[in-house]
Short mmCIF file of C-alpha atoms in Angstrom, two decimals:
data_model
loop_
_atom_site.label_atom_id
_atom_site.label_comp_id
_atom_site.label_asym_id
_atom_site.label_seq_id
_atom_site.Cartn_x
_atom_site.Cartn_y
_atom_site.Cartn_z
CA UNK A 1 169.45 31.94 117.53
CA UNK A 2 167.39 30.05 120.04
CA UNK A 3 164.07 31.04 118.31
CA UNK A 4 165.29 29.67 115.10
CA UNK A 5 166.24 26.33 116.62
CA UNK A 6 162.74 26.10 118.23
CA UNK A 7 161.12 26.93 114.90
CA UNK A 8 163.10 24.28 113.14
CA UNK A 9 162.35 21.58 115.77
CA UNK A 10 158.62 22.22 115.86
CA UNK A 11 158.12 22.15 112.10
CA UNK A 12 157.22 18.70 110.67
CA UNK A 13 155.61 15.63 112.09
CA UNK A 14 156.94 14.04 115.28
CA UNK A 15 155.74 10.65 116.60
CA UNK A 16 153.54 10.99 119.59
CA UNK A 17 152.62 14.60 118.83
CA UNK A 18 149.14 15.18 117.30
CA UNK A 19 147.59 18.27 115.86
CA UNK A 20 144.31 19.19 117.42
CA UNK A 21 142.42 17.48 114.52
CA UNK A 22 140.95 13.96 114.81
CA UNK A 23 142.68 12.68 111.62
CA UNK A 24 145.41 10.07 111.59
CA UNK A 25 149.02 11.33 110.63
CA UNK A 26 149.76 8.04 108.84
CA UNK A 27 146.59 7.87 106.78
CA UNK A 28 145.21 11.52 106.55
CA UNK A 29 141.81 10.62 105.15
CA UNK A 30 141.08 8.28 108.12
CA UNK A 31 140.05 9.11 111.72
CA UNK A 32 142.63 8.52 114.40
CA UNK A 33 141.71 5.52 116.62
CA UNK A 34 140.91 6.54 120.26
CA UNK A 35 143.51 4.20 121.68
CA UNK A 36 146.37 5.75 119.56
CA UNK A 37 146.45 9.10 121.20
CA UNK A 38 150.11 9.77 120.72
CA UNK A 39 151.24 8.50 124.16
CA UNK A 40 153.44 5.65 122.60
CA UNK A 41 156.72 6.00 120.78
CA UNK A 42 156.30 5.77 117.07
CA UNK A 43 152.49 6.44 117.40
CA UNK A 44 151.35 7.90 114.08
CA UNK A 45 147.78 6.60 114.38
CA UNK A 46 148.22 3.74 111.89
CA UNK A 47 145.46 1.15 112.49
CA UNK A 48 143.54 0.75 109.28
CA UNK A 49 141.97 -2.57 110.33
CA UNK A 50 140.67 -1.27 113.67
CA UNK A 51 142.41 -3.75 115.97
CA UNK A 52 142.69 -1.21 118.77
CA UNK A 53 139.00 -0.68 118.99
CA UNK A 54 138.19 -4.19 120.06
CA UNK A 55 141.41 -5.43 121.60
CA UNK A 56 143.55 -4.17 124.49
CA UNK A 57 146.60 -2.31 123.03
CA UNK A 58 149.02 -3.60 125.79
CA UNK A 59 147.89 -7.15 125.31
CA UNK A 60 148.56 -6.93 121.68
CA UNK A 61 151.97 -5.44 122.28
CA UNK A 62 152.84 -8.22 124.66
CA UNK A 63 151.71 -10.89 122.25
CA UNK A 64 153.78 -9.31 119.40
CA UNK A 65 156.84 -9.43 121.69
CA UNK A 66 156.28 -13.09 122.33
CA UNK A 67 155.87 -13.72 118.63
CA UNK A 68 159.15 -11.93 117.87
CA UNK A 69 161.08 -13.76 120.52
CA UNK A 70 159.82 -17.07 119.07
CA UNK A 71 160.93 -16.06 115.64
CA UNK A 72 164.36 -15.17 116.96
CA UNK A 73 164.57 -18.66 118.44
CA UNK A 74 163.46 -20.25 115.23
CA UNK A 75 166.16 -18.41 113.26
CA UNK A 76 168.75 -20.01 115.45
CA UNK A 77 167.04 -23.42 115.79
CA UNK A 78 166.51 -24.15 112.08
CA UNK A 79 170.17 -24.11 111.06
CA UNK A 80 171.25 -25.75 114.39
CA UNK A 81 168.85 -28.62 113.72
CA UNK A 82 170.57 -29.28 110.39
CA UNK A 83 174.02 -29.11 111.94
CA UNK A 84 173.33 -31.10 115.16
CA UNK A 85 170.84 -33.74 113.89
CA UNK A 86 172.19 -37.35 113.81
CA UNK A 87 172.66 -38.68 110.37
CA UNK A 88 169.86 -41.19 110.80
CA UNK A 89 167.39 -38.23 111.05
CA UNK A 90 168.70 -36.41 108.03
CA UNK A 91 166.97 -36.97 104.74
CA UNK A 92 169.34 -36.43 101.77
CA UNK A 93 171.37 -34.07 103.99
CA UNK A 94 168.29 -31.99 105.00
CA UNK A 95 167.00 -31.55 108.53
CA UNK A 96 163.73 -33.27 109.35
CA UNK A 97 160.88 -31.06 108.33
CA UNK A 98 157.27 -31.42 107.15
CA UNK A 99 158.35 -29.53 104.06
CA UNK A 100 160.99 -32.17 103.22
CA UNK A 101 158.70 -35.15 103.63
CA UNK A 102 159.26 -38.02 106.24
CA UNK A 103 161.52 -40.89 106.48
CA UNK A 104 160.32 -43.67 108.86
CA UNK A 105 162.45 -42.48 111.85
CA UNK A 106 161.51 -38.86 111.45
CA UNK A 107 157.88 -39.77 111.02
CA UNK A 108 157.79 -41.81 114.21
CA UNK A 109 159.61 -39.14 116.17
CA UNK A 110 157.21 -36.45 114.85
CA UNK A 111 154.16 -38.55 115.61
CA UNK A 112 155.43 -39.12 119.20
CA UNK A 113 155.94 -35.40 119.71
CA UNK A 114 152.48 -34.56 118.40
CA UNK A 115 150.87 -37.41 120.35
CA UNK A 116 152.46 -36.09 123.56
CA UNK A 117 150.73 -32.73 122.97
CA UNK A 118 147.36 -34.36 122.49
CA UNK A 119 147.41 -36.64 125.44
#
């Protein structure tokens, strides 16, 4: 019974487990990048553009986490800006946005914000 369980578990592809060959599991006709050696969770050797050859893998992971956290804040911030913005800032019931155009008040406030970044 134990031998059958081991045989069932070892068959198939598991993340982080590479066969002795140098080919990628994700894209079998491409070589596996050197940095993707199966030591990370979910590592199937997928890097068709070769980002791991020139860049540090850990720096890219950290940058991706920052990007994801900023996106999570934006998902909350966009509807909240519409709900909490004063009526003088709204434009036909829409939150101030570059996509919605500018009214004079939102233009001045946006210009002040961008000017504060420059100076």
